[in-house]
mmCIF file of C-alpha atoms in Angstrom:
data_model
loop_
_atom_site.group_PDB
_atom_site.id
_atom_site.type_symbol
_atom_site.label_atom_id
_atom_site.label_comp_id
_atom_site.label_asym_id
_atom_site.label_seq_id
_atom_site.Cartn_x
_atom_site.Cartn_y
_atom_site.Cartn_z
ATOM 1 C CA MET A 1 -0.036 0.232 -0.433
ATOM 2 C CA SER A 2 1.441 3.512 -0.624
ATOM 3 C CA GLU A 3 2.142 5.746 1.912
ATOM 4 C CA ILE A 4 -0.442 8.043 3.754
ATOM 5 C CA ALA A 5 0.219 11.590 4.123
ATOM 6 C CA SER A 6 -0.373 12.649 7.677
ATOM 7 C CA VAL A 7 -3.358 14.213 7.840
ATOM 8 C CA PRO A 8 -4.731 17.593 10.021
ATOM 9 C CA GLY A 9 -6.180 16.708 13.524
ATOM 10 C CA GLY A 10 -8.557 18.623 16.036
ATOM 11 C CA LEU A 11 -11.637 18.236 14.358
ATOM 12 C CA ASN A 12 -14.457 20.522 15.010
ATOM 13 C CA GLY A 13 -18.253 19.848 15.679
ATOM 14 C CA ARG A 14 -17.044 16.122 15.539
ATOM 15 C CA ASP A 15 -19.292 13.787 17.045
ATOM 16 C CA GLU A 16 -18.176 12.554 20.308
ATOM 17 C CA GLN A 17 -19.694 8.972 19.870
ATOM 18 C CA LEU A 18 -17.270 8.592 16.496
ATOM 19 C CA GLN A 19 -14.765 6.332 17.847
ATOM 20 C CA GLN A 20 -16.799 3.944 20.051
ATOM 21 C CA LEU A 21 -19.968 4.058 17.049
ATOM 22 C CA THR A 22 -16.627 2.852 14.314
ATOM 23 C CA ALA A 23 -15.542 -0.035 16.448
ATOM 24 C CA ALA A 24 -19.117 -0.768 17.239
ATOM 25 C CA GLU A 25 -20.590 -0.445 13.713
ATOM 26 C CA ILE A 26 -17.892 -2.144 11.788
ATOM 27 C CA GLY A 27 -17.667 -4.923 14.159
ATOM 28 C CA ARG A 28 -21.383 -5.830 13.510
ATOM 29 C CA ALA A 29 -21.164 -4.858 9.828
ATOM 30 C CA ALA A 30 -18.440 -7.571 9.635
ATOM 31 C CA ARG A 31 -20.589 -10.195 11.502
ATOM 32 C CA ALA A 32 -23.635 -9.491 9.628
ATOM 33 C CA PRO A 33 -24.380 -12.197 6.816
ATOM 34 C CA ARG A 34 -22.656 -11.682 3.089
ATOM 35 C CA PRO A 35 -23.331 -13.233 0.080
ATOM 36 C CA SER A 36 -21.109 -15.731 -0.542
ATOM 37 C CA GLY A 37 -17.452 -15.761 -1.951
ATOM 38 C CA ARG A 38 -17.167 -11.609 -1.075
ATOM 39 C CA ARG A 39 -14.007 -10.879 0.311
ATOM 40 C CA ARG A 40 -12.957 -8.434 2.745
ATOM 41 C CA ALA A 41 -12.254 -4.955 2.021
ATOM 42 C CA ARG A 42 -9.709 -5.179 -0.940
ATOM 43 C CA VAL A 43 -7.906 -2.020 -1.892
ATOM 44 C CA GLY A 44 -5.872 -1.554 -5.109
ATOM 45 C CA SER A 45 -4.974 1.393 -7.607
ATOM 46 C CA VAL A 46 -5.025 2.494 -10.594
ATOM 47 C CA ALA A 47 -3.194 5.380 -11.932
ATOM 48 C CA ALA A 48 -3.128 8.964 -10.252
ATOM 49 C CA PRO A 49 -3.067 12.424 -11.894
ATOM 50 C CA LEU A 50 0.355 13.718 -12.009
ATOM 51 C CA VAL A 51 2.414 15.014 -9.452
ATOM 52 C CA ALA A 52 3.450 18.004 -11.854
ATOM 53 C CA LEU A 53 -0.078 19.394 -12.393
ATOM 54 C CA PHE A 54 -0.782 19.224 -8.697
ATOM 55 C CA LEU A 55 2.213 21.594 -8.033
ATOM 56 C CA ALA A 56 1.450 23.458 -10.551
ATOM 57 C CA GLY A 57 -2.194 24.027 -9.423
ATOM 58 C CA CYS A 58 -0.764 24.921 -6.200
ATOM 59 C CA ALA A 59 1.901 27.392 -7.191
ATOM 60 C CA SER A 60 -0.749 29.092 -9.373
ATOM 61 C CA ALA A 61 -3.031 29.398 -6.670
ATOM 62 C CA GLY A 62 -1.011 30.116 -4.176
ATOM 63 C CA ARG A 63 -2.034 33.267 -2.919
ATOM 64 C CA ALA A 64 -5.673 32.221 -2.291
ATOM 65 C CA GLU A 65 -4.392 28.376 -1.383
ATOM 66 C CA PRO A 66 -2.292 28.216 2.015
ATOM 67 C CA SER A 67 -1.079 24.635 1.172
ATOM 68 C CA ALA A 68 -0.968 22.374 -1.538
ATOM 69 C CA SER A 69 -3.438 19.438 -1.949
ATOM 70 C CA PRO A 70 -2.965 16.714 0.242
ATOM 71 C CA ALA A 71 -3.387 14.243 -2.869
ATOM 72 C CA SER A 72 -0.340 15.372 -3.978
ATOM 73 C CA ALA A 73 1.122 13.982 -0.965
ATOM 74 C CA GLY A 74 0.818 10.319 -2.282
ATOM 75 C CA ALA A 75 -0.550 8.784 -5.211
ATOM 76 C CA PRO A 76 -3.829 6.984 -4.780
ATOM 77 C CA PRO A 77 -3.571 2.545 -4.309
ATOM 78 C CA ALA A 78 -4.698 0.721 -6.824
ATOM 79 C CA SER A 79 -8.759 0.127 -7.571
ATOM 80 C CA ALA A 80 -9.842 -3.175 -6.945
ATOM 81 C CA GLY A 81 -12.117 -3.789 -9.968
ATOM 82 C CA SER A 82 -8.564 -4.496 -11.988
ATOM 83 C CA PRO A 83 -5.332 -5.296 -12.043
ATOM 84 C CA ALA A 84 -2.622 -2.413 -12.271
ATOM 85 C CA GLY A 85 -2.416 -1.982 -16.201
ATOM 86 C CA ALA A 86 -5.397 -3.446 -17.131
ATOM 87 C CA PRO A 87 -7.207 -2.448 -19.925
ATOM 88 C CA VAL A 88 -9.826 0.107 -19.558
ATOM 89 C CA GLU A 89 -13.313 -0.761 -20.515
ATOM 90 C CA ALA A 90 -14.686 1.200 -23.543
ATOM 91 C CA HIS A 91 -17.704 -0.668 -23.834
ATOM 92 C CA THR A 92 -21.258 -0.616 -21.445
ATOM 93 C CA ASP A 93 -22.025 -3.116 -19.277
ATOM 94 C CA ALA A 94 -25.300 -3.772 -20.651
ATOM 95 C CA SER A 95 -26.337 -5.825 -17.742
ATOM 96 C CA GLY A 96 -25.232 -3.919 -15.002
ATOM 97 C CA GLY A 97 -23.962 -0.501 -15.849
ATOM 98 C CA ARG A 98 -20.998 1.201 -15.740
ATOM 99 C CA LEU A 99 -19.737 4.448 -13.772
ATOM 100 C CA GLN A 100 -17.249 7.259 -15.213
ATOM 101 C CA TRP A 101 -15.637 9.614 -12.873
ATOM 102 C CA ARG A 102 -15.070 12.902 -13.781
ATOM 103 C CA GLY A 103 -13.286 14.444 -10.827
ATOM 104 C CA GLY A 104 -14.492 15.918 -7.949
ATOM 105 C CA PRO A 105 -18.490 15.398 -7.866
ATOM 106 C CA THR A 106 -18.923 14.934 -11.159
ATOM 107 C CA ALA A 107 -19.763 11.025 -12.453
ATOM 108 C CA ILE A 108 -21.167 9.732 -14.803
ATOM 109 C CA LEU A 109 -23.756 6.342 -14.008
ATOM 110 C CA GLU A 110 -25.426 3.883 -16.691
ATOM 111 C CA ARG A 111 -27.414 1.430 -15.971
ATOM 112 C CA ASP A 112 -30.646 -0.385 -18.114
ATOM 113 C CA GLY A 113 -30.378 2.535 -20.790
ATOM 114 C CA LEU A 114 -30.213 5.805 -18.389
ATOM 115 C CA ARG A 115 -27.316 7.851 -18.565
ATOM 116 C CA LEU A 116 -26.969 10.274 -15.285
ATOM 117 C CA LEU A 117 -24.868 13.041 -14.648
ATOM 118 C CA THR A 118 -23.919 14.254 -11.043
ATOM 119 C CA ASP A 119 -23.183 17.673 -10.028
ATOM 120 C CA PRO A 120 -21.667 18.763 -13.046
ATOM 121 C CA VAL A 121 -18.062 20.913 -12.394
ATOM 122 C CA LEU A 122 -16.878 21.156 -16.789
ATOM 123 C CA GLY A 123 -14.581 23.526 -16.642
ATOM 124 C CA PRO A 124 -10.735 23.350 -17.613
ATOM 125 C CA ARG A 125 -7.685 22.932 -15.247
ATOM 126 C CA GLY A 126 -6.385 26.394 -13.535
ATOM 127 C CA PRO A 127 -5.543 28.535 -10.472
ATOM 128 C CA ALA A 128 -9.284 30.036 -10.037
ATOM 129 C CA VAL A 129 -12.051 27.734 -11.497
ATOM 130 C CA PHE A 130 -14.366 29.548 -9.443
ATOM 131 C CA VAL A 131 -14.793 31.597 -6.323
ATOM 132 C CA LEU A 132 -16.115 30.632 -3.250
ATOM 133 C CA PRO A 133 -18.217 33.407 -0.799
ATOM 134 C CA ARG A 134 -15.829 32.591 1.860
ATOM 135 C CA HIS A 135 -12.779 29.429 2.184
ATOM 136 C CA PRO A 136 -13.531 26.817 4.132
ATOM 137 C CA SER A 137 -10.038 26.517 5.566
ATOM 138 C CA THR A 138 -8.931 30.244 5.677
ATOM 139 C CA GLY A 139 -12.194 31.991 6.042
ATOM 140 C CA VAL A 140 -11.211 34.472 3.531
ATOM 141 C CA GLU A 141 -13.848 35.879 1.468
ATOM 142 C CA ASN A 142 -14.300 35.705 -2.193
ATOM 143 C CA ALA A 143 -11.661 33.015 -2.481
ATOM 144 C CA PRO A 144 -10.556 31.654 -5.889
ATOM 145 C CA ILE A 145 -10.132 28.244 -6.161
ATOM 146 C CA ALA A 146 -7.973 26.087 -8.063
ATOM 147 C CA ARG A 147 -8.452 22.432 -10.035
ATOM 148 C CA TYR A 148 -5.456 20.878 -10.883
ATOM 149 C CA THR A 149 -6.717 18.733 -13.629
ATOM 150 C CA ASP A 150 -8.449 19.017 -16.752
ATOM 151 C CA PRO A 151 -11.992 17.575 -17.054
ATOM 152 C CA PRO A 152 -11.931 13.982 -19.290
ATOM 153 C CA ALA A 153 -11.512 14.907 -22.990
ATOM 154 C CA GLU A 154 -14.458 12.341 -23.832
ATOM 155 C CA PRO A 155 -17.484 14.409 -24.549
ATOM 156 C CA LEU A 156 -20.623 13.997 -22.002
ATOM 157 C CA GLY A 157 -22.260 12.337 -24.995
ATOM 158 C CA ARG A 158 -26.414 11.493 -24.206
ATOM 159 C CA LEU A 159 -28.245 12.820 -20.646
ATOM 160 C CA ASP A 160 -30.916 11.073 -19.933
ATOM 161 C CA LEU A 161 -30.894 12.923 -15.877
ATOM 162 C CA ILE A 162 -28.535 15.347 -14.520
ATOM 163 C CA LEU A 163 -28.683 15.207 -10.676
ATOM 164 C CA LEU A 164 -27.574 18.032 -8.448
ATOM 165 C CA SER A 165 -26.530 17.834 -4.756
ATOM 166 C CA HIS A 166 -26.507 21.775 -4.025
ATOM 167 C CA ASN A 167 -26.197 25.451 -5.824
ATOM 168 C CA HIS A 168 -22.372 26.052 -4.780
ATOM 169 C CA ALA A 169 -19.910 27.072 -7.317
ATOM 170 C CA ASP A 170 -17.703 24.096 -6.950
ATOM 171 C CA HIS A 171 -20.649 21.146 -7.463
ATOM 172 C CA PHE A 172 -22.499 23.561 -10.770
ATOM 173 C CA ASP A 173 -20.315 26.157 -12.262
ATOM 174 C CA ALA A 174 -20.681 28.610 -14.852
ATOM 175 C CA VAL A 175 -19.537 25.604 -17.651
ATOM 176 C CA ALA A 176 -22.097 23.470 -16.981
ATOM 177 C CA ARG A 177 -24.152 26.413 -16.790
ATOM 178 C CA GLU A 178 -24.058 27.458 -20.264
ATOM 179 C CA THR A 179 -23.181 24.529 -22.347
ATOM 180 C CA LEU A 180 -25.368 21.449 -20.766
ATOM 181 C CA PRO A 181 -28.263 21.215 -22.978
ATOM 182 C CA LYS A 182 -31.215 22.915 -21.400
ATOM 183 C CA ASP A 183 -33.788 20.834 -22.685
ATOM 184 C CA VAL A 184 -32.561 17.361 -19.917
ATOM 185 C CA THR A 185 -34.473 16.296 -16.989
ATOM 186 C CA PHE A 186 -32.708 17.646 -13.806
ATOM 187 C CA ILE A 187 -33.722 16.718 -10.439
ATOM 188 C CA LEU A 188 -32.229 19.120 -7.803
ATOM 189 C CA PRO A 189 -32.849 20.507 -4.546
ATOM 190 C CA PRO A 190 -35.906 23.544 -4.398
ATOM 191 C CA ASP A 191 -33.701 26.264 -3.476
ATOM 192 C CA ALA A 192 -31.428 25.625 -6.341
ATOM 193 C CA VAL A 193 -34.309 25.945 -8.941
ATOM 194 C CA GLU A 194 -34.006 29.281 -9.608
ATOM 195 C CA ALA A 195 -30.565 29.854 -10.223
ATOM 196 C CA ALA A 196 -31.213 26.464 -12.970
ATOM 197 C CA ARG A 197 -34.202 28.233 -14.426
ATOM 198 C CA ALA A 198 -32.124 31.252 -14.521
ATOM 199 C CA ALA A 199 -29.513 29.222 -16.557
ATOM 200 C CA GLY A 200 -31.914 28.259 -19.104
ATOM 201 C CA PHE A 201 -33.101 24.562 -18.130
ATOM 202 C CA THR A 202 -36.255 23.587 -18.739
ATOM 203 C CA ARG A 203 -37.189 20.341 -17.518
ATOM 204 C CA LEU A 204 -36.668 21.247 -13.311
ATOM 205 C CA THR A 205 -38.323 18.438 -10.862
ATOM 206 C CA PRO A 206 -37.093 19.668 -7.684
ATOM 207 C CA LEU A 207 -36.736 17.418 -4.710
ATOM 208 C CA ASP A 208 -36.794 18.154 -1.017
ATOM 209 C CA TRP A 209 -35.988 16.127 1.226
ATOM 210 C CA ASP A 210 -37.921 12.397 1.683
ATOM 211 C CA ALA A 211 -39.631 13.047 -2.092
ATOM 212 C CA GLU A 212 -38.812 10.781 -4.690
ATOM 213 C CA THR A 213 -39.720 10.484 -8.266
ATOM 214 C CA VAL A 214 -39.538 7.219 -10.536
ATOM 215 C CA ILE A 215 -38.291 7.126 -14.236
ATOM 216 C CA PRO A 216 -39.151 4.229 -16.258
ATOM 217 C CA THR A 217 -35.799 2.469 -17.535
ATOM 218 C CA ARG A 218 -35.241 -0.180 -20.492
ATOM 219 C CA SER A 219 -36.583 -2.927 -18.194
ATOM 220 C CA GLY A 220 -38.335 -1.465 -14.826
ATOM 221 C CA ARG A 221 -37.756 1.948 -13.717
ATOM 222 C CA LEU A 222 -35.540 3.774 -11.396
ATOM 223 C CA ARG A 223 -37.086 5.690 -8.238
ATOM 224 C CA ILE A 224 -34.799 8.210 -6.809
ATOM 225 C CA LEU A 225 -35.241 9.698 -3.064
ATOM 226 C CA ALA A 226 -34.101 13.006 -2.004
ATOM 227 C CA VAL A 227 -32.126 12.798 1.365
ATOM 228 C CA PRO A 228 -30.814 14.799 3.612
ATOM 229 C CA ALA A 229 -26.959 16.247 3.069
ATOM 230 C CA ASN A 230 -25.992 18.362 5.845
ATOM 231 C CA HIS A 231 -22.816 20.298 5.133
ATOM 232 C CA SER A 232 -21.593 20.879 8.248
ATOM 233 C CA HIS A 233 -22.014 19.840 12.291
ATOM 234 C CA ASP A 234 -22.706 23.796 12.690
ATOM 235 C CA ALA A 235 -26.004 24.178 12.922
ATOM 236 C CA ALA A 236 -25.976 27.998 11.946
ATOM 237 C CA LEU A 237 -22.705 27.144 9.474
ATOM 238 C CA ASP A 238 -25.552 24.428 8.011
ATOM 239 C CA ALA A 239 -28.147 26.931 7.821
ATOM 240 C CA THR A 240 -25.885 29.647 6.325
ATOM 241 C CA LEU A 241 -24.763 27.264 3.365
ATOM 242 C CA GLY A 242 -28.105 25.855 2.345
ATOM 243 C CA LYS A 243 -29.882 22.980 2.244
ATOM 244 C CA GLY A 244 -28.243 19.936 -0.073
ATOM 245 C CA ASN A 245 -29.633 16.797 -1.337
ATOM 246 C CA GLY A 246 -28.389 13.535 -1.005
ATOM 247 C CA TYR A 247 -29.705 10.870 -3.253
ATOM 248 C CA VAL A 248 -31.154 7.203 -2.713
ATOM 249 C CA LEU A 249 -31.047 5.582 -6.186
ATOM 250 C CA ARG A 250 -32.991 2.111 -6.431
ATOM 251 C CA TRP A 251 -33.162 0.731 -10.038
ATOM 252 C CA GLU A 252 -36.038 -2.045 -9.433
ATOM 253 C CA GLY A 253 -37.024 -4.985 -12.072
ATOM 254 C CA ALA A 254 -34.924 -8.057 -12.867
ATOM 255 C CA ALA A 255 -31.613 -6.878 -11.636
ATOM 256 C CA PRO A 256 -32.572 -4.626 -8.464
ATOM 257 C CA TYR A 257 -29.715 -2.043 -7.560
ATOM 258 C CA SER A 258 -29.057 0.561 -5.039
ATOM 259 C CA VAL A 259 -26.400 3.617 -4.848
ATOM 260 C CA TYR A 260 -26.212 6.254 -2.116
ATOM 261 C CA TRP A 261 -24.615 9.579 -3.102
ATOM 262 C CA THR A 262 -24.304 11.166 -0.427
ATOM 263 C CA GLY A 263 -23.797 15.039 -2.012
ATOM 264 C CA ASP A 264 -21.870 17.246 0.234
ATOM 265 C CA ALA A 265 -22.650 15.457 3.698
ATOM 266 C CA VAL A 266 -21.098 14.987 6.653
ATOM 267 C CA PHE A 267 -21.832 12.575 8.813
ATOM 268 C CA THR A 268 -24.646 13.460 10.978
ATOM 269 C CA GLU A 269 -27.841 11.621 12.841
ATOM 270 C CA PRO A 270 -30.111 11.960 9.305
ATOM 271 C CA MET A 271 -27.267 9.682 7.973
ATOM 272 C CA ARG A 272 -27.711 7.150 9.729
ATOM 273 C CA ALA A 273 -31.502 7.155 9.093
ATOM 274 C CA VAL A 274 -30.638 6.590 5.399
ATOM 275 C CA ALA A 275 -28.571 3.472 7.084
ATOM 276 C CA ALA A 276 -31.546 2.042 8.763
ATOM 277 C CA ARG A 277 -33.544 2.563 6.140
ATOM 278 C CA PHE A 278 -32.135 0.719 2.999
ATOM 279 C CA ALA A 279 -28.811 -1.140 4.633
ATOM 280 C CA PRO A 280 -27.392 -2.814 2.901
ATOM 281 C CA ILE A 281 -26.448 -0.435 0.229
ATOM 282 C CA ASP A 282 -25.023 -2.384 -3.156
ATOM 283 C CA LEU A 283 -22.719 1.054 -3.931
ATOM 284 C CA TRP A 284 -21.537 3.941 -1.911
ATOM 285 C CA LEU A 285 -20.608 7.099 -3.332
ATOM 286 C CA PRO A 286 -19.668 9.770 -0.595
ATOM 287 C CA HIS A 287 -17.791 12.888 -0.545
ATOM 288 C CA LEU A 288 -14.876 12.832 0.393
ATOM 289 C CA GLY A 289 -11.965 15.504 0.671
ATOM 290 C CA ALA A 290 -12.345 16.622 4.549
ATOM 291 C CA VAL A 291 -13.196 20.097 3.013
ATOM 292 C CA GLY A 292 -12.597 23.003 6.139
ATOM 293 C CA VAL A 293 -11.020 19.888 8.427
ATOM 294 C CA ASP A 294 -8.084 22.998 8.706
ATOM 295 C CA GLY A 295 -10.491 25.869 9.193
ATOM 296 C CA GLY A 296 -12.410 27.391 12.090
ATOM 297 C CA ARG A 297 -15.742 25.669 11.892
ATOM 298 C CA GLY A 298 -15.158 21.770 11.000
ATOM 299 C CA LEU A 299 -15.918 20.075 8.575
ATOM 300 C CA ARG A 300 -17.762 20.678 5.437
ATOM 301 C CA THR A 301 -17.438 16.770 3.903
ATOM 302 C CA MET A 302 -16.864 13.640 5.182
ATOM 303 C CA ASP A 303 -13.096 12.777 6.632
ATOM 304 C CA ALA A 304 -11.701 9.649 6.707
ATOM 305 C CA GLU A 305 -13.033 8.339 10.020
ATOM 306 C CA GLU A 306 -16.666 9.872 9.440
ATOM 307 C CA ALA A 307 -16.923 7.821 6.173
ATOM 308 C CA VAL A 308 -15.296 4.457 7.391
ATOM 309 C CA ALA A 309 -17.846 4.703 10.210
ATOM 310 C CA ALA A 310 -20.301 5.751 7.800
ATOM 311 C CA ALA A 311 -19.612 2.733 5.501
ATOM 312 C CA ALA A 312 -19.821 0.253 7.979
ATOM 313 C CA LEU A 313 -23.448 1.528 9.259
ATOM 314 C CA LEU A 314 -24.721 1.667 5.892
ATOM 315 C CA ARG A 315 -23.274 -1.847 5.500
ATOM 316 C CA ALA A 316 -22.056 -1.025 1.733
ATOM 317 C CA ARG A 317 -21.169 -3.705 -0.070
ATOM 318 C CA HIS A 318 -18.726 -1.447 -2.433
ATOM 319 C CA VAL A 319 -17.379 2.072 -1.816
ATOM 320 C CA ILE A 320 -16.829 4.503 -4.922
ATOM 321 C CA PRO A 321 -14.964 7.757 -3.218
ATOM 322 C CA ILE A 322 -15.442 10.715 -5.071
ATOM 323 C CA HIS A 323 -14.898 14.599 -4.675
ATOM 324 C CA HIS A 324 -11.768 14.410 -3.530
ATOM 325 C CA THR A 325 -7.653 15.224 -5.212
ATOM 326 C CA THR A 326 -9.685 17.694 -7.814
ATOM 327 C CA PHE A 327 -9.610 20.843 -6.465
ATOM 328 C CA GLY A 328 -7.423 23.080 -4.476
ATOM 329 C CA HIS A 329 -10.472 23.260 -0.967
ATOM 330 C CA TYR A 330 -10.234 19.774 -0.422
ATOM 331 C CA ARG A 331 -7.842 18.696 2.314
ATOM 332 C CA GLU A 332 -7.411 14.980 2.727
ATOM 333 C CA PRO A 333 -5.922 12.161 0.195
ATOM 334 C CA VAL A 334 -8.190 9.467 -1.007
ATOM 335 C CA THR A 335 -5.289 7.448 0.322
ATOM 336 C CA ALA A 336 -6.687 8.143 4.280
ATOM 337 C CA PHE A 337 -9.854 7.100 3.585
ATOM 338 C CA VAL A 338 -8.308 3.670 1.885
ATOM 339 C CA GLN A 339 -5.624 2.783 4.987
ATOM 340 C CA ARG A 340 -8.354 3.835 7.724
ATOM 341 C CA ALA A 341 -10.640 1.308 5.682
ATOM 342 C CA SER A 342 -7.938 -1.580 5.546
ATOM 343 C CA THR A 343 -6.637 -0.717 9.193
ATOM 344 C CA LYS A 344 -10.462 -1.152 10.356
ATOM 345 C CA SER A 345 -11.357 -4.367 7.933
ATOM 346 C CA LEU A 346 -14.432 -2.758 7.010
ATOM 347 C CA PRO A 347 -15.976 -5.602 5.148
ATOM 348 C CA ALA A 348 -16.804 -3.473 2.209
ATOM 349 C CA HIS A 349 -14.768 -3.396 -1.866
ATOM 350 C CA VAL A 350 -13.613 -0.173 -1.757
ATOM 351 C CA HIS A 351 -12.510 0.781 -5.177
ATOM 352 C CA VAL A 352 -10.700 3.853 -5.864
ATOM 353 C CA PRO A 353 -11.621 5.321 -9.697
ATOM 354 C CA THR A 354 -9.185 6.897 -12.173
ATOM 355 C CA ASP A 355 -10.263 10.351 -13.772
ATOM 356 C CA GLY A 356 -12.138 9.563 -16.891
ATOM 357 C CA ALA A 357 -11.628 5.978 -16.659
ATOM 358 C CA TRP A 358 -14.885 3.344 -17.123
ATOM 359 C CA MET A 359 -15.699 0.683 -14.228
ATOM 360 C CA SER A 360 -18.435 -1.173 -14.018
ATOM 361 C CA LEU A 361 -20.469 -0.944 -11.348
ATOM 362 C CA PRO A 362 -19.569 -3.272 -8.860
ATOM 363 C CA ARG A 363 -21.685 -5.838 -7.524
#
């Protein structure tokens, strides 16, 4: 396993019982009945972004970013889905679907005839690809954020659905607002409707927490449920940042499959409620990066410790971590999650995606 970079301590807003929960829930998950033939946490690696790009991005954004991206401290470990150096899949797995991570919170999911795009952030690499009202680490106002790698060169192609977790610039950028097709079905939180309509999108389906919509698929249907995504453990800050969504996606039909995409959520009681209702989850897509871990008001997305605890509670069969590596306000490398999952013997298969590569949806 690759050497893991050190991560900041002293988390503000930390659940006081997280340490005990982590041990207890992982123990319960490990004892839970599992399909035959499963092995405990598999981790491995596919190629990481070039370190030179990280250094260039950090140097360009030096005034806005107090430290280099932690992702540059170590290359992601190999993907469990295929051995290092194996050819990238170039075709759709008709029976199980596939996923392409496009950096940050942006991914394409294909399954049963539907093609979904999450949190479109499409701007090119640069020292100031968007501006945040206040930097989550430094508190600096109107902070420009660096992007270290370009989005994949492969075009987005046909889209059936756009799923938006919340209307922040690092989840719905100017390039996405300008270039995405305006007649695609757009599922989003009610608070984001005005911005999407102003950008010209016409087929808006707002979902408040615990609301759902059903989309026909080639052989069944996809049920999409909006669930809470609390952006912070600090209640006042969470309210200021706005009401965002996570989504539970359930393909129903001959080959059912469930995905829980967290959006920008820290590990809270609402996430525990999702686990109580839907565990075990086939595939968990958590937003990592420990945004805000070194700031004055604590986490804005999960760190490795919270993510491992949540994965155990969800009894996730597979985990594909996203929302790491790409941008300058991400503070913890994905290797921290991989290492903690291995150390805690998390009974889930962890797959670290390669930016731009397709991988089959694991089962």
